[in-house]
Coordinates of C-alpha atoms in Angstrom, one line a residue:
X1 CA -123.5 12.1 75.2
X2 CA -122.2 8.8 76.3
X3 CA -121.4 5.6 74.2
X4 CA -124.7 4.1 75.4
X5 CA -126.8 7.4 75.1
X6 CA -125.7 7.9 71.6
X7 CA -126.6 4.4 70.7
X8 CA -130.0 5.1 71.7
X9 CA -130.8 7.3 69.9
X10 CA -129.3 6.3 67.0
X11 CA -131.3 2.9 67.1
X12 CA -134.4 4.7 68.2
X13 CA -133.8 7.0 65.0
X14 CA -133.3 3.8 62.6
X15 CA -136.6 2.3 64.2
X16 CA -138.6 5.7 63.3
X17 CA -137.5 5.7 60.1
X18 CA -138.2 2.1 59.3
X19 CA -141.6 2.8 60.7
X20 CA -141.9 5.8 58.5
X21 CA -141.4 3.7 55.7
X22 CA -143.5 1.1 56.8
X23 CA -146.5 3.7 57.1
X24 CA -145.5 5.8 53.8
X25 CA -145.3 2.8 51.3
X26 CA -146.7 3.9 48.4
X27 CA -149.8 1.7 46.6
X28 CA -149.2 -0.5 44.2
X29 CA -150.4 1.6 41.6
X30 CA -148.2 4.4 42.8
X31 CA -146.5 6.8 40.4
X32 CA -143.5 7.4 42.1
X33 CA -141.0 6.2 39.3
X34 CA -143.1 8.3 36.3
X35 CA -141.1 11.7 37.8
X36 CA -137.6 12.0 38.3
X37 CA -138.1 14.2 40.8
X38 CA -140.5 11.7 43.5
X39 CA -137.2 9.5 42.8
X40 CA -135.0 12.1 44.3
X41 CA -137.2 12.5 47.5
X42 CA -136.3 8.5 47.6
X43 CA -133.1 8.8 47.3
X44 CA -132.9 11.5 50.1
X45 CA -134.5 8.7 51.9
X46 CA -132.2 6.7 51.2
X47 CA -129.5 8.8 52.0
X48 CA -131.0 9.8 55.7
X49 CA -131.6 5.5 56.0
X50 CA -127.7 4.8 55.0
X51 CA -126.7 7.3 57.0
X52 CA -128.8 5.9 60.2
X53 CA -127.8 2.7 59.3
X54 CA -123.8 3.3 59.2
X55 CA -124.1 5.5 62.6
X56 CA -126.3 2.4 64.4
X57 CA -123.3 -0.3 62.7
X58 CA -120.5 1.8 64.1
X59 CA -122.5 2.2 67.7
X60 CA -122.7 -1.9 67.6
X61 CA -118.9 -2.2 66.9
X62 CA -118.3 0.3 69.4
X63 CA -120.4 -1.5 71.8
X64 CA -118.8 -5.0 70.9
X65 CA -115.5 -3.4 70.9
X66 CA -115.8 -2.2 74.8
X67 CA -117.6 -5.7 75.6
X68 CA -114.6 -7.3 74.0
X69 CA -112.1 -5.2 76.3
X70 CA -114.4 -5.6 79.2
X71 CA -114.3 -9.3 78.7
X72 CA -110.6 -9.2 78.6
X73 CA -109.8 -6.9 81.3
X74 CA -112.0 -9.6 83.4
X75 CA -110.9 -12.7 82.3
X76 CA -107.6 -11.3 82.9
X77 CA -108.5 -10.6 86.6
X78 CA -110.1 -13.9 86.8
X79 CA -107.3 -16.4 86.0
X80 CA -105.1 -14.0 88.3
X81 CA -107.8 -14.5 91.0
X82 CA -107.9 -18.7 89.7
X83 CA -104.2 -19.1 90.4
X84 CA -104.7 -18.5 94.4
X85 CA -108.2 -17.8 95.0
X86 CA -107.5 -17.6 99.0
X87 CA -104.5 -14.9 98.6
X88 CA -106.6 -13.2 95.6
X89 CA -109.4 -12.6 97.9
X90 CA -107.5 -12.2 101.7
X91 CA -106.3 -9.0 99.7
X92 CA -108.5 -6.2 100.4
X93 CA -107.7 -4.3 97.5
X94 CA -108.3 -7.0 95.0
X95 CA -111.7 -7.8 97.2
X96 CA -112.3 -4.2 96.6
X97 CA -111.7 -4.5 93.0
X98 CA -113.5 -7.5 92.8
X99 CA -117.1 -6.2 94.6
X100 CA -116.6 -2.8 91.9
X101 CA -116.2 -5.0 89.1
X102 CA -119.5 -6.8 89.8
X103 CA -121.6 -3.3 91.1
X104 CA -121.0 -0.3 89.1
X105 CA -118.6 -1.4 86.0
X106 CA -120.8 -4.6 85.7
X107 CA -123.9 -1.9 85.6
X108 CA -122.5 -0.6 83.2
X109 CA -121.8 -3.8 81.0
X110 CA -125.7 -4.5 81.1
X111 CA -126.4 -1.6 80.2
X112 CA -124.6 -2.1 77.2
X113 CA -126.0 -5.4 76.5
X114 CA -130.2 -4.3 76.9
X115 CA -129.5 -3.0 73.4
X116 CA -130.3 -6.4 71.0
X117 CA -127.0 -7.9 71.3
X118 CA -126.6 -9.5 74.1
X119 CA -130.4 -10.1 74.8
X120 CA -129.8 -13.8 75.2
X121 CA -126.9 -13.4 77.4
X122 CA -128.5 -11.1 79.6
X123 CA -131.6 -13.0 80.7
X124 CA -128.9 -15.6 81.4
X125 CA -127.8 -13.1 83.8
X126 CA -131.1 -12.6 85.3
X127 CA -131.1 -16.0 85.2
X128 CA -128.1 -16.3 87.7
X129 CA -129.1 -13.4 90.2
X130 CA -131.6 -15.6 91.2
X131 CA -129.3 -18.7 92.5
X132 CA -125.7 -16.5 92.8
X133 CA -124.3 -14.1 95.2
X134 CA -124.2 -10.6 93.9
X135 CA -122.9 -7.3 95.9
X136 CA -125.0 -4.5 96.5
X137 CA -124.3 -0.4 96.0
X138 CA -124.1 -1.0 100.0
X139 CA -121.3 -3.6 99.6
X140 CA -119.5 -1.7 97.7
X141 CA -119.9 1.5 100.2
X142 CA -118.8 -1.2 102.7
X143 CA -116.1 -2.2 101.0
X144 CA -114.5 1.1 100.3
X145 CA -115.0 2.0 103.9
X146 CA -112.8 -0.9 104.8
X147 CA -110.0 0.7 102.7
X148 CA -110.5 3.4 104.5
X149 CA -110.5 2.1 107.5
X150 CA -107.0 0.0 106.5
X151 CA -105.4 2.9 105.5
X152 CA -105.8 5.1 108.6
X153 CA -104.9 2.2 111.2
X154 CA -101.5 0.9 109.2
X155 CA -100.5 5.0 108.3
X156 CA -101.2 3.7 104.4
X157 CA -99.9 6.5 101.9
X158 CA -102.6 7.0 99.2
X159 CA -100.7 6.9 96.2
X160 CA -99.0 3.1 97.6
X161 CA -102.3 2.2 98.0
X162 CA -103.1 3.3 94.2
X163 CA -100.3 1.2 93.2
X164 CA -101.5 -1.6 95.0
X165 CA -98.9 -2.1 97.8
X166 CA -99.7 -2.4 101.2
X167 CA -96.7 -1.5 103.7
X168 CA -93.8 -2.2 100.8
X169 CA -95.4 -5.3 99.0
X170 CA -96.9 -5.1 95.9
X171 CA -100.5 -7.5 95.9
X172 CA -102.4 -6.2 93.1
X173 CA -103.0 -4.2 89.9
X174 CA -102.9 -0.8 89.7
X175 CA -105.9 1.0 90.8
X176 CA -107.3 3.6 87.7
X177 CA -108.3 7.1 88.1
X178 CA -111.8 5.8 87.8
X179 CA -111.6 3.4 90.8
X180 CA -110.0 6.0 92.8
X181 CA -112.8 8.2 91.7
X182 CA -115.5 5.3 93.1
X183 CA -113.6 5.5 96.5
X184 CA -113.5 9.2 96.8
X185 CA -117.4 9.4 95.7
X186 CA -118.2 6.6 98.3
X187 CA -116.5 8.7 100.9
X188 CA -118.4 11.4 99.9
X189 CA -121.9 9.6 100.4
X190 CA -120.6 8.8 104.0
X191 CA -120.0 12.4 104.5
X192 CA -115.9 11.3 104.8
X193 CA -114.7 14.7 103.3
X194 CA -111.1 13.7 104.5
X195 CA -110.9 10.8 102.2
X196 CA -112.7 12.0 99.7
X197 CA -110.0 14.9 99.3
X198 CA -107.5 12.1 99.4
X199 CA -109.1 9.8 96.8
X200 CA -110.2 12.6 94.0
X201 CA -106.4 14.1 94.6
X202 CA -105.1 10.6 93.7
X203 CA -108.1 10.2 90.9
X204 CA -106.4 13.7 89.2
X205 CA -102.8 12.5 89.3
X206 CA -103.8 9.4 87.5
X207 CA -106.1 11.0 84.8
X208 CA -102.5 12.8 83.5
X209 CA -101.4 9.0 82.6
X210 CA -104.5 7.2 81.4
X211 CA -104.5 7.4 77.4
X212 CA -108.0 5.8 77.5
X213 CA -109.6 7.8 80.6
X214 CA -111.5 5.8 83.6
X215 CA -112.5 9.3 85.0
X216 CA -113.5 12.9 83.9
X217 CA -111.5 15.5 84.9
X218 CA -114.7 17.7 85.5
X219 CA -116.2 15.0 87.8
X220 CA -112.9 15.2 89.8
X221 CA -113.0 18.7 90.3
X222 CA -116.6 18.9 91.3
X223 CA -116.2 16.5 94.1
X224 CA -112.8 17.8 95.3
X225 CA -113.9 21.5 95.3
X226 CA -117.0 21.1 98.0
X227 CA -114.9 18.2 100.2
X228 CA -112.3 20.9 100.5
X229 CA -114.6 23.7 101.7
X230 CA -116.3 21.1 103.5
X231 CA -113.2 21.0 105.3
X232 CA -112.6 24.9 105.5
X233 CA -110.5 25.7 102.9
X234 CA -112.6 28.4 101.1
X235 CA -109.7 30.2 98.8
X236 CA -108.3 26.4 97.6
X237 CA -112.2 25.4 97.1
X238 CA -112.7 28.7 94.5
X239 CA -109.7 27.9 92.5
X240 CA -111.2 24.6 92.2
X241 CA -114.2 25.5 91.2
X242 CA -113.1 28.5 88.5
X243 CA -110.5 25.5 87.0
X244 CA -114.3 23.7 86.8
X245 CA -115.6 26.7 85.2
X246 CA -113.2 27.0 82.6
X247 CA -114.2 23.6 81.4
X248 CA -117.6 23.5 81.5
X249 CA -118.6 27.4 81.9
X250 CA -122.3 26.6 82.4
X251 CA -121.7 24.0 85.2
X252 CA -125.0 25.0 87.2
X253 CA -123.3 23.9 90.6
X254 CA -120.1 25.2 89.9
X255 CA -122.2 28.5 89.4
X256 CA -123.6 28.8 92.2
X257 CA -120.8 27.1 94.7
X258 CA -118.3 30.1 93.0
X259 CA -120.7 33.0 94.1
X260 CA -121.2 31.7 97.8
X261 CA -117.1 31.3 98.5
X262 CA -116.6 34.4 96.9
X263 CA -119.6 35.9 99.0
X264 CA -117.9 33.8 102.3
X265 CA -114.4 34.9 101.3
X266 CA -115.5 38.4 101.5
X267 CA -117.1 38.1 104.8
X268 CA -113.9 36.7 106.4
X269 CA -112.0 39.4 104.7
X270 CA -114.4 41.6 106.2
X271 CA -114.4 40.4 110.1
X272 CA -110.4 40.6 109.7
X273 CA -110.3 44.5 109.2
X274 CA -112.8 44.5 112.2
X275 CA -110.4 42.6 114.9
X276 CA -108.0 45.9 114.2
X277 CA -110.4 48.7 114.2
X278 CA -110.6 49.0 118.2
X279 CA -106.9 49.7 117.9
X280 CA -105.7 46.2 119.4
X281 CA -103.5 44.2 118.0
X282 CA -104.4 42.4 114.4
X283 CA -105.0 38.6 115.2
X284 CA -104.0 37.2 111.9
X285 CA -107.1 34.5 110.6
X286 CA -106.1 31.1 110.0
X287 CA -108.8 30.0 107.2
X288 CA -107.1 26.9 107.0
X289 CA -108.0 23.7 109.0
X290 CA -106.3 20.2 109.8
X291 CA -107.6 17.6 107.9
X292 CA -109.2 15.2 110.7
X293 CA -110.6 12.0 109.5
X294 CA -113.6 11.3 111.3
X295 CA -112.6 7.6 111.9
X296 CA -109.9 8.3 113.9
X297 CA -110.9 9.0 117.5
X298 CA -108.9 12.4 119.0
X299 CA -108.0 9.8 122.5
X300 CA -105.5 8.2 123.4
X301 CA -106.2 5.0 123.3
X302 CA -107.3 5.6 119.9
X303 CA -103.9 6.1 119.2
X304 CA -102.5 3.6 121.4
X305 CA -104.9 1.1 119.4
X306 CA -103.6 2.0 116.1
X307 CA -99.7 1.5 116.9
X308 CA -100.3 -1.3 118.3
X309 CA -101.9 -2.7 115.6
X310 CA -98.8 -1.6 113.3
X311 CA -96.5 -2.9 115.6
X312 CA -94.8 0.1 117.5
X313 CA -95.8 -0.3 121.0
X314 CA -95.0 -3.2 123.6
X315 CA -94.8 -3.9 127.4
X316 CA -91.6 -2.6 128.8
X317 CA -88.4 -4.7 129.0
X318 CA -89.1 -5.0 132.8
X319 CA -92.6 -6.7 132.6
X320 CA -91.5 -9.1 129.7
X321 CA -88.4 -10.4 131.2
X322 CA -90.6 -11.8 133.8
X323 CA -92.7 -13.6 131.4
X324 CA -91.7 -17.3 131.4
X325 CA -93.2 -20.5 128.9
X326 CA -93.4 -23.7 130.6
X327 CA -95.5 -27.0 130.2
X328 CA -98.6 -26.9 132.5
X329 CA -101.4 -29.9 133.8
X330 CA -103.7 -27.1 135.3
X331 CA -104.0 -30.0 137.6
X332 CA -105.9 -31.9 135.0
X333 CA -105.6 -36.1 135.2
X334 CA -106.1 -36.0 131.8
X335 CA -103.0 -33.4 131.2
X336 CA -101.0 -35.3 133.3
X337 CA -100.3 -37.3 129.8
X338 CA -100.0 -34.3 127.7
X339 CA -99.0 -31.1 129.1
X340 CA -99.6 -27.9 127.1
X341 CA -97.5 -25.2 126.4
X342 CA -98.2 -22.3 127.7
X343 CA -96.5 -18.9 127.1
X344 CA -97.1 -15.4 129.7
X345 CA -97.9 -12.9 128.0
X346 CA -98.8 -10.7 130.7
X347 CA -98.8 -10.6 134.4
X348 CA -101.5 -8.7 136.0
X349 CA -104.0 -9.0 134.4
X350 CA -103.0 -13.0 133.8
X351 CA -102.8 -13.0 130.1
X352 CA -101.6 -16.5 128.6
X353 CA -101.1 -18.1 125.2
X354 CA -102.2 -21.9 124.9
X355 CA -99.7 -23.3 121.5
X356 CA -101.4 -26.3 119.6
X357 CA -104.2 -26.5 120.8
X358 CA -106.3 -27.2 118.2
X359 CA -105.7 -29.4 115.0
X360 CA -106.0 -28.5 111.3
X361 CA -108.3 -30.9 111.1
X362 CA -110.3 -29.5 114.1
X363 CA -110.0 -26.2 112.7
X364 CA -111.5 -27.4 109.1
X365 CA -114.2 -29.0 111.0
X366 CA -115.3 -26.1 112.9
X367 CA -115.2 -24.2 109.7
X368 CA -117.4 -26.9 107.7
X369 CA -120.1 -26.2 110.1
X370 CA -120.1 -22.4 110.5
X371 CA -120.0 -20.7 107.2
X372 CA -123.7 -21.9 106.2
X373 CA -124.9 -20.3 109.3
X374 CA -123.0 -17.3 108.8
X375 CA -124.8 -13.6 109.6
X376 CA -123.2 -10.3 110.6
X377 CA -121.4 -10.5 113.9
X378 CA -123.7 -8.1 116.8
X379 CA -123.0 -6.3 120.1
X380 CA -125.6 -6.2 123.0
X381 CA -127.1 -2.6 123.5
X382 CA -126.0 -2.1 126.8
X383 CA -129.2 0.0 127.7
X384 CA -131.6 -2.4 126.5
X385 CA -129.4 -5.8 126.3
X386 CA -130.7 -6.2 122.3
X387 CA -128.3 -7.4 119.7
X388 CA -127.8 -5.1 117.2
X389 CA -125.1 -3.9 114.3
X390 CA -122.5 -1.7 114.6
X391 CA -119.9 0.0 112.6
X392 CA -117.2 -0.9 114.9
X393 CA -117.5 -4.4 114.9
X394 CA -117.3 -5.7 111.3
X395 CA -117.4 -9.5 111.0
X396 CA -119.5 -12.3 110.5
X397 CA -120.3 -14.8 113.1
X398 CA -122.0 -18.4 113.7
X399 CA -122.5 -20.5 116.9
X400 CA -121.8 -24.1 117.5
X401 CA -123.6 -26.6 120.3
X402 CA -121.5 -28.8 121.7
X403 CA -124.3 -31.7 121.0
X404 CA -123.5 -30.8 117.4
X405 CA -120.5 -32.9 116.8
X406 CA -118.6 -34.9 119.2
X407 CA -115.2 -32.4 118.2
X408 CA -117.3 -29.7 118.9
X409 CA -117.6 -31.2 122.7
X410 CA -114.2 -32.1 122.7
X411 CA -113.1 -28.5 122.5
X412 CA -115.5 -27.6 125.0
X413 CA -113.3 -29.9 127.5
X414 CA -110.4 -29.3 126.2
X415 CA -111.3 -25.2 127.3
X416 CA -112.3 -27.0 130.8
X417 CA -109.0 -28.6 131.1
X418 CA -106.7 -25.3 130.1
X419 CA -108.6 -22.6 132.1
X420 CA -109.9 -25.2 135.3
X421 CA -113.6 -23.3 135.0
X422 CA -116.5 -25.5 134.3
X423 CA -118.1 -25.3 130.8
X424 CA -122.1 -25.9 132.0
X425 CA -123.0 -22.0 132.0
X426 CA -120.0 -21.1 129.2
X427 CA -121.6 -19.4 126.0
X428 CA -121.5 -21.9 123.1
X429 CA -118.6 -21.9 120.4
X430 CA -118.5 -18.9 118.5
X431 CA -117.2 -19.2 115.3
X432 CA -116.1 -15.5 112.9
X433 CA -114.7 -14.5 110.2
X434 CA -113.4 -10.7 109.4
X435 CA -114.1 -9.9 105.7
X436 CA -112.0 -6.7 104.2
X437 CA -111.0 -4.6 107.2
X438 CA -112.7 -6.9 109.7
X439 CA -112.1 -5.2 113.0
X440 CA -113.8 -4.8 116.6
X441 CA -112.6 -1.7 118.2
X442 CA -112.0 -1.3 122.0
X443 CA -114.2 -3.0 124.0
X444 CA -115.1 -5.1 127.2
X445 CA -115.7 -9.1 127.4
X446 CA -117.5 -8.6 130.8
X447 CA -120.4 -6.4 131.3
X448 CA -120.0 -3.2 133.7
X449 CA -122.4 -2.0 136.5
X450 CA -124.4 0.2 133.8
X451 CA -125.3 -2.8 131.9
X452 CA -127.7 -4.2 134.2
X453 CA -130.1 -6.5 131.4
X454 CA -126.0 -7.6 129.8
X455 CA -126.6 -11.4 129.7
X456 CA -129.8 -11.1 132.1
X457 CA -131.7 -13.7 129.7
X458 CA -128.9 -16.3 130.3
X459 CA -128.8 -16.5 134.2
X460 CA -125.8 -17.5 134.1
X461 CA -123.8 -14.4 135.5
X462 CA -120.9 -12.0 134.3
X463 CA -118.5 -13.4 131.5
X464 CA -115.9 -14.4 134.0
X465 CA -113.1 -15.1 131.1
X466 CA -112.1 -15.5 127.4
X467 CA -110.8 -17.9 125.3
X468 CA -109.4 -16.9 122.5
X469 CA -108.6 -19.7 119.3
X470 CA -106.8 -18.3 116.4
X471 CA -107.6 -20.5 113.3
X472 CA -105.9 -19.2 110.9
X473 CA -102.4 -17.1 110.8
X474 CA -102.7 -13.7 109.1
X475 CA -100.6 -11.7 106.8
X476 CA -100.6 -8.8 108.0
X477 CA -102.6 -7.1 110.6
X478 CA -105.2 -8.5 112.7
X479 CA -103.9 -8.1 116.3
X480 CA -105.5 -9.1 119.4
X481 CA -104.1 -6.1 121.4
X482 CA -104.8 -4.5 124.9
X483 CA -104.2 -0.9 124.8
X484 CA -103.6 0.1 128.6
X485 CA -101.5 -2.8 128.7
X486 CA -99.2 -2.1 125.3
X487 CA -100.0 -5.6 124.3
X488 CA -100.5 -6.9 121.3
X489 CA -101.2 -10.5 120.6
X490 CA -100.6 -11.8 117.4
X491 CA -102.9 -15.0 115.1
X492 CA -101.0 -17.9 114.8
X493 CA -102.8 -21.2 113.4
X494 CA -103.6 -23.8 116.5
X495 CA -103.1 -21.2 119.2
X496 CA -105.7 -19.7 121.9
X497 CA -105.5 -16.7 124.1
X498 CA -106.8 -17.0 127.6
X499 CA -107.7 -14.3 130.4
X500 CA -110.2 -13.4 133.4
X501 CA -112.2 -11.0 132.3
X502 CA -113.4 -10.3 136.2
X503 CA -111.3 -10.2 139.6
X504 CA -111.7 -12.9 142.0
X505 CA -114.0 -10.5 143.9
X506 CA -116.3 -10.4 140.6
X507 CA -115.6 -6.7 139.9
X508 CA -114.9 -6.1 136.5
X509 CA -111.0 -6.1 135.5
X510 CA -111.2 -2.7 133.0
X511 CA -107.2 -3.1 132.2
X512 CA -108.5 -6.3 129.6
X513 CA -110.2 -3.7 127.6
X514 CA -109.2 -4.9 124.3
X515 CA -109.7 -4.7 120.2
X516 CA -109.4 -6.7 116.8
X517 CA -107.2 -4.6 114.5
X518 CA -108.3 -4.4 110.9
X519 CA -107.1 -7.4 108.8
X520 CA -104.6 -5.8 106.7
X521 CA -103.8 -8.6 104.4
X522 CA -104.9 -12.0 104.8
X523 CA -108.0 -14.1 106.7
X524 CA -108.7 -13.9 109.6
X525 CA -110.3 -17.0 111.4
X526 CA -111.3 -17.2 115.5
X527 CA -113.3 -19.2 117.3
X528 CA -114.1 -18.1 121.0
X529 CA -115.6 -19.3 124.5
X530 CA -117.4 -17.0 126.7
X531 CA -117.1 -18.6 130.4
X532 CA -119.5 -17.1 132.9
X533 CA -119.4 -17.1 137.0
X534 CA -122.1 -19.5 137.9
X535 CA -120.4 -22.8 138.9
X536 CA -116.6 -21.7 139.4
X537 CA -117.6 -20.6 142.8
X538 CA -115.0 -23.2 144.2
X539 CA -113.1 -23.7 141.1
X540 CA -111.8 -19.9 141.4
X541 CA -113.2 -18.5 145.0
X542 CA -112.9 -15.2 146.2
X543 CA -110.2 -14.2 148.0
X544 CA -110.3 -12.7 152.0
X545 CA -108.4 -9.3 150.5
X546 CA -110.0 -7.7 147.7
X547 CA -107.8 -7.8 144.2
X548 CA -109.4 -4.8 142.6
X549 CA -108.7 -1.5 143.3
X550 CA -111.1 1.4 144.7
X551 CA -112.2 3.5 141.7
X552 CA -113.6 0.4 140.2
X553 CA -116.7 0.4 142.5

């Protein structure tokens, strides 16, 4: 019986026998003290009320006791947090921490607290869910998919993770066997049997070191055992299960799970002597199999996106020594004053890097307006041309008029004068942010021949180019890169990427397929500007070759 459960009962036991008393109080003529022996049935009463009474104290003090270390452990967090809120939070295992702390531990705090002590305090805490932010069961899911996410893009080794160090750095405290238990269990909601075999292995390490223990080792087992036959590791799954067994020996589920792998075990035993019986060659059975994470895509670009995003892969030596940074005017009157600086980052397609081009103050500006208006960032459907969520975009996003603020307008020229492409049908200012793992996986700016209602509701044409602000520099992670291309741009405060998302001939350019890695440490800010074709017919006009190639049609 837990803590909490054997408080309970013990208070719902003191409150019976109060009650009894109440009801069994003798009259006042009662006879009770004329016999010595009605004076022993009171002190047997008594003795059961004492007894109550000392087993209800020592629940309180055991209650205030874990407050008290609860209230420690936090405030301890909290003045970490206080010191540098924006690094505390930018780390995604502390943001982890952080959204657990205020779900399932904090659950567990009221919990403690329904029980008269506390009572005051705890409508204060009804009290705040009313005007306060508090994360849901699904933030926390959300969360712990974002670790997951992290540490299969950067190649993270579980146990570093544990210890809070993300590629050699140490950011945070430790993670328990009990919070390593909470990401292997969320995994296991998702149906992420990879991880979940990853995150209960690293649970049972821990519980060996823990004097005071976040975690049961039975809970451990039963999770690990059914992710690894999940996976198809039937023999490792049994000795599991039988370690489970000899710990709780009427585990019902542990029962039953032992009976079907020995039953499945038999049957693959069985099938083997078959293969020989013809007289052909024995094929030996391999009953093991790799462990896949489903969010890892078996393609190459899948894999080309991911070392990108660590760093590995870039354009050849050939390609980059032709890259050049100059001052430019675009041709712009107003430029002529104050060039910019532009840096090639790529050839064909034209891929550039604008330097300081927007201010701090710009930047904190854009910001101000944004976050109030803040919702979780969409893609269009490309069957119906809806918005709608997805799982591989994770971000939130806002968008900003330019009759909102005369800065907001002076971006919007300021785009006109780098790129030469008239702002009157460009898309207005979006503004995001990625949270913990914020990514957007592979995908086009423009929309291709199969997207036919893409945009339809703007009138304004394809998405003829990007450009890209970076408003914030990032720690670690959080690359711009191009996967066909082996580019990789990185965020650097004041900069913006720019590149035509369509050939002069209007056919989609598919080689600026690109993605937003996970933000591996850090925040990530952007803020971009969706140009469409109408009105750059003679600001970029189509050419008398054709500039894409055949299979593009």
């Amino acid at each position: 019986m837990t803590p909490l459960g054997k408080m309970s009962s013990v208070w719902l036991t003191s409150v019976s026998v109060f009650l009894l008393l109440l009801l069994q109080q003798p009259p006042v003529d009662g006879e009770l003290f004329t016999a010595l022996a009605d004076m022993e049935e009171l002190l047997e009463t008594e003795a059961v009320l004492i007894t109550n009474l000392d087993n209800y104290v020592q629940a309180q003090e055991e209650k205030l006791m874990q407050l008290r270390q609860k209230m420690h452990e936090y405030r301890r967090e909290h003045a970490e947090a206080a010191r540098d809120v924006s690094a505390y939070l930018s780390n995604p295992v502390n943001a982890f921490l952080l959204t657990k702390r205020l779900t399932t531990d904090w659950r567990y705090v009221e919990n403690l607290m329904t029980y008269e002590v506390g009572k005051e305090f705890l409508e204060n805490v009804t009290a705040y869910r009313s005007v306060l932010k508090f994360p849901s069961d699904e933030d926390l899911n959300g969360a712990a998919v974002a670790l997951m996410r992290l540490q299969d893009t950067y190649n993270l080794d579980t146990a570093s993770l544990a210890r809070g160090m993300l590629n050699g750095v140490q950011y945070s405290t430790e993670l328990s066997a009990g919070d390593c238990f909470e990401l292997g269990r969320q995994s296991y909601l998702n149906g992420d049997y990879y991880h979940t075999v990853l995150w209960m292995r690293e649970a049972m390490d821990r519980l060996t070191g823990e004097v005071n223990r976040t975690a049961t080792k039975e809970d451990v087992l039963e999770y690990l055992a059914f992710s690894t036959f999940k996976q198809g590791n039937i023999q490792t799954a049994l000795s599991m299960t039988e370690e489970l067994l000899e710990l709780v020996p009427d585990h019902e589920r542990a029962v039953s799970n032992k009976a079907y792998y020995v039953k499945e075990l038999q049957k693959e035993a069985q099938q083997k002597i078959l293969r020989g019986d013809d007289g052909s060659e024995e094929v030996p059975v391999d009953t093991t199999t790799k462990e896949a994470t489903p969010h890892v895509y078996d393609t190459n670009e899948r894999k080309l996106y991911e070392q990108l995003c660590r760093g590995e892969q870039q354009p050849p030596i050939e390609l980059r020594s032709q890259l050049v940074c100059r001052y430019t005017t675009n041709s712009s009157p107003f430029l002529r004053i104050g060039p910019l600086k532009l840096e090639e980052a790529y050839l064909r397609p034209y891929i550039v890097i604008y330097h300081d081009v927007m201010s701090d103050r710009e930047i904190e500006r854009i910001k101000h307006y944004a976050r109030p208006r803040f919702r979780r960032a969409t893609v269009q459907n490309y069957k119906t041309g809806e918005l709608e969520f997805a799982n591989y975009r994770i971000s939130k996003s806002a968008w900003l008029k330019d009759a909102e603020d005369e800065m907001i307008r002076t971006i919007s020229q300021r785009v006109e004068d780098m790129t030469g492409l008239t702002m009157e049908t460009a898309e207005e200012l979006q503004v995001v942010n990625y949270g913990i793992g914020g990514h957007y996986e592979p995908h086009f700016d423009f929309a291709r021949r199969e997207e036919r209602n893409a945009f339809k509701s703007l009138g304004t044409g394809n998405r003829i180019a990007t450009v890209l602000f970076y408003m914030s520099d990032v720690t670690q992670g959080g690359a711009t890169v191009f996967p066909s291309l082996n580019l990789a741009l990185w965020p650097r405060k004041g900069t913006a990427a720019f590149w035509f998302n369509l050939h002069a001939s209007g056919r989609g350019d598919y080689a600026t397929r690109h993605a937003a890695c996970p933000v591996l440490t850090g925040t990530k800010w952007v803020s971009n500007k969706w140009i469409h074709e109408r009105g750059q017919e003679f600001r970029r006009p189509c050419g008398l070759q054709l500039d894409h190639s055949a299979e593009e049609f």
